[in-house]
XYZ file of C-alpha atoms in Angstrom:
162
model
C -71.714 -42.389 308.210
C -75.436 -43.455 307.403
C -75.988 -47.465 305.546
C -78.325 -47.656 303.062
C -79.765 -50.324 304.148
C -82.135 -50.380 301.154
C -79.736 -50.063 298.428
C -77.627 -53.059 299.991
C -80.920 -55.287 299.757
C -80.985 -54.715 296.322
C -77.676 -55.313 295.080
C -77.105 -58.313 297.509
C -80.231 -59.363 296.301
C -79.388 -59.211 292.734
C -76.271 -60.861 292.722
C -77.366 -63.871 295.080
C -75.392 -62.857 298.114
C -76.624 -63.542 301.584
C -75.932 -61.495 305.087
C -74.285 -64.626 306.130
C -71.602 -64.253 302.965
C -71.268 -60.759 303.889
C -70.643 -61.348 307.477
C -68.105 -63.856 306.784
C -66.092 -61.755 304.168
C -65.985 -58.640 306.126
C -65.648 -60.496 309.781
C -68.376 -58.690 311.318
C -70.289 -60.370 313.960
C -74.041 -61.324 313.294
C -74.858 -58.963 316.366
C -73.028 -55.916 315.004
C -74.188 -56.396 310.793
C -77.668 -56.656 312.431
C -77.231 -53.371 314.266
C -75.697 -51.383 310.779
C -78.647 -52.768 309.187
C -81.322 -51.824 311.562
C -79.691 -48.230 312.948
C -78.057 -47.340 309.332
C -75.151 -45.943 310.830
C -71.897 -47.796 310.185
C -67.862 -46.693 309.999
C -66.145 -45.704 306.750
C -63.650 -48.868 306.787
C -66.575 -51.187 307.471
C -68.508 -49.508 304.633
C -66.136 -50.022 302.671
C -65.407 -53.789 303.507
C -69.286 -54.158 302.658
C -69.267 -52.770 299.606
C -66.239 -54.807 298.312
C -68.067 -58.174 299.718
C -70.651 -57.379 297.392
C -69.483 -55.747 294.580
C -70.715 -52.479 294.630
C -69.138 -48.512 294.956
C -69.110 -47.080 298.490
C -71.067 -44.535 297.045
C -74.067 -46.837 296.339
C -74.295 -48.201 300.262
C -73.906 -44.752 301.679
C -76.760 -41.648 302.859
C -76.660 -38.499 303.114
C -76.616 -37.500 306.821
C -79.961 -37.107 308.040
C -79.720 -33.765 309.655
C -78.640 -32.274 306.776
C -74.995 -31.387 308.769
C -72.034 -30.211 306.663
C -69.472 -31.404 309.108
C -65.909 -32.115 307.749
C -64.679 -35.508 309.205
C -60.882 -37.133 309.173
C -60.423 -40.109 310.755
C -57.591 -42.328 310.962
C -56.428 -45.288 313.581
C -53.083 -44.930 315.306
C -50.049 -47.086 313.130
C -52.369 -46.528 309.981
C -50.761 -45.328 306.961
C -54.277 -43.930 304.954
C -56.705 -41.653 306.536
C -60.227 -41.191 305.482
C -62.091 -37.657 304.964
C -65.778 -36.757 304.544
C -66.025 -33.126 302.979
C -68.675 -31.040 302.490
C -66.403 -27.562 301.940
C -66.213 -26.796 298.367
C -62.509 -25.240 298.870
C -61.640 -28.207 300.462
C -63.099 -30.498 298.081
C -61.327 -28.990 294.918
C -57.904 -29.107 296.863
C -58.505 -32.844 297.297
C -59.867 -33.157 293.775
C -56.984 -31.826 292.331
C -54.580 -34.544 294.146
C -56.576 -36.819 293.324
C -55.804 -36.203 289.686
C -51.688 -35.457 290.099
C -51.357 -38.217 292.951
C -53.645 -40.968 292.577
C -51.476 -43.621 294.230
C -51.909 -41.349 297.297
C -54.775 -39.640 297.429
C -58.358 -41.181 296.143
C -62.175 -40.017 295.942
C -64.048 -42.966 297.054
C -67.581 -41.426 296.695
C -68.914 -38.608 295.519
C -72.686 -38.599 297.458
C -76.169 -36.715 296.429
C -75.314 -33.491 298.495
C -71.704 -32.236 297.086
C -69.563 -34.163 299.803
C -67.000 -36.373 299.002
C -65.273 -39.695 300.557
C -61.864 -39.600 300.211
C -58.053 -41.566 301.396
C -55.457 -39.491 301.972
C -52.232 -40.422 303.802
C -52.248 -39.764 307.406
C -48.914 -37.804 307.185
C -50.897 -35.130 304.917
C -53.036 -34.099 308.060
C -51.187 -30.906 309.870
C -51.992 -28.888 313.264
C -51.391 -25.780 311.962
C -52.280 -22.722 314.291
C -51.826 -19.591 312.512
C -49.370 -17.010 313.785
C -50.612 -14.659 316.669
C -49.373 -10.927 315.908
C -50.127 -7.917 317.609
C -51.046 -5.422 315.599
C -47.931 -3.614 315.541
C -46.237 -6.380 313.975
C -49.048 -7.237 311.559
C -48.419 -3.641 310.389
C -44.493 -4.438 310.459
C -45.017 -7.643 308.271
C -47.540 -5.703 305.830
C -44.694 -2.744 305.466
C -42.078 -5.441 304.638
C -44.002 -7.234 302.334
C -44.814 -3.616 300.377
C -40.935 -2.750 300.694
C -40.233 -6.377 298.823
C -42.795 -6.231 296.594
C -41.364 -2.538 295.672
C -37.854 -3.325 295.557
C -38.048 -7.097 293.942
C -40.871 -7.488 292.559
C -41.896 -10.429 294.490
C -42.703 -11.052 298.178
C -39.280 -12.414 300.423
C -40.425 -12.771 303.995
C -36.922 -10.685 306.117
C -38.886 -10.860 309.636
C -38.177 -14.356 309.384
């Protein structure tokens, strides 16, 4: 994720903190907050430790990436309960959007940035590998003629190829 490097000078700035306060709140080393703040680039948990130090939404500390790249990202660390998801699909976006709003104790919009994306916490057990099924096409023509036949016969789809 990209720092805005500028926007942090002016809220720390406002509200009297110095790099030093930050660094000690958040536990970063003086070598790696002077690398975020010269390269712009930082990680979504240490983003997020910044803005808390100084008082400000993730939202406000955070860029647009540079080249413009509408990557999806999850990332999570191994033992970790909440994963965190930049999303730039709109499908994907309004799926999260609307657990946001039924399951706010589990799922949360951190930012909403310039370009559409969002920054969001999910919990890690929500994330799936789900490969979709590999049919041949005599039994994607075997499904499609059951689902007719239910569909005919109930009135509703009830999946007898199991």
């Amino acid at each position: 994720m990209r720092f805005n490097t500028s926007n942090y000078r002016v809220i720390a700035g406002k509200k009297g903190i110095s790099d030093e306060e930050v660094r000690k709140s958040t536990g970063l080393s003086e070598k790696t907050f002077s690398w975020i703040l010269e390269n712009q680039y930082i990680e979504d948990q240490t983003l997020e430790l910044i803005a808390d130090a100084v008082g400000s939404p993730v939202s406000d500390l955070s860029l647009p990436d540079s080249t413009m790249c509408n990557e999806n990202c999850i990332e999570w660390h191994k033992d970790q309960e909440q994963a965190s998801m930049t999303l730039s699909q709109r499908r994907v976006i309004s799926r999260v959007e609307k657990l946001a709003a039924s399951r706010p104790e589990e799922c949360q919009i951190v930012a909403r940035n310039p370009d559409g994306s969002i920054y969001a916490h999910i919990p890690v057990s929500w994330i799936r590998i789900n490969p979709g099924m590999q049919l041949s096409e005599e039994q994607r023509e075997e499904k499609a003629a059951a689902m007719r036949r239910n569909i005919k016969n109930n009135g509703y789809y009830r999946d007898d190829l199991g």
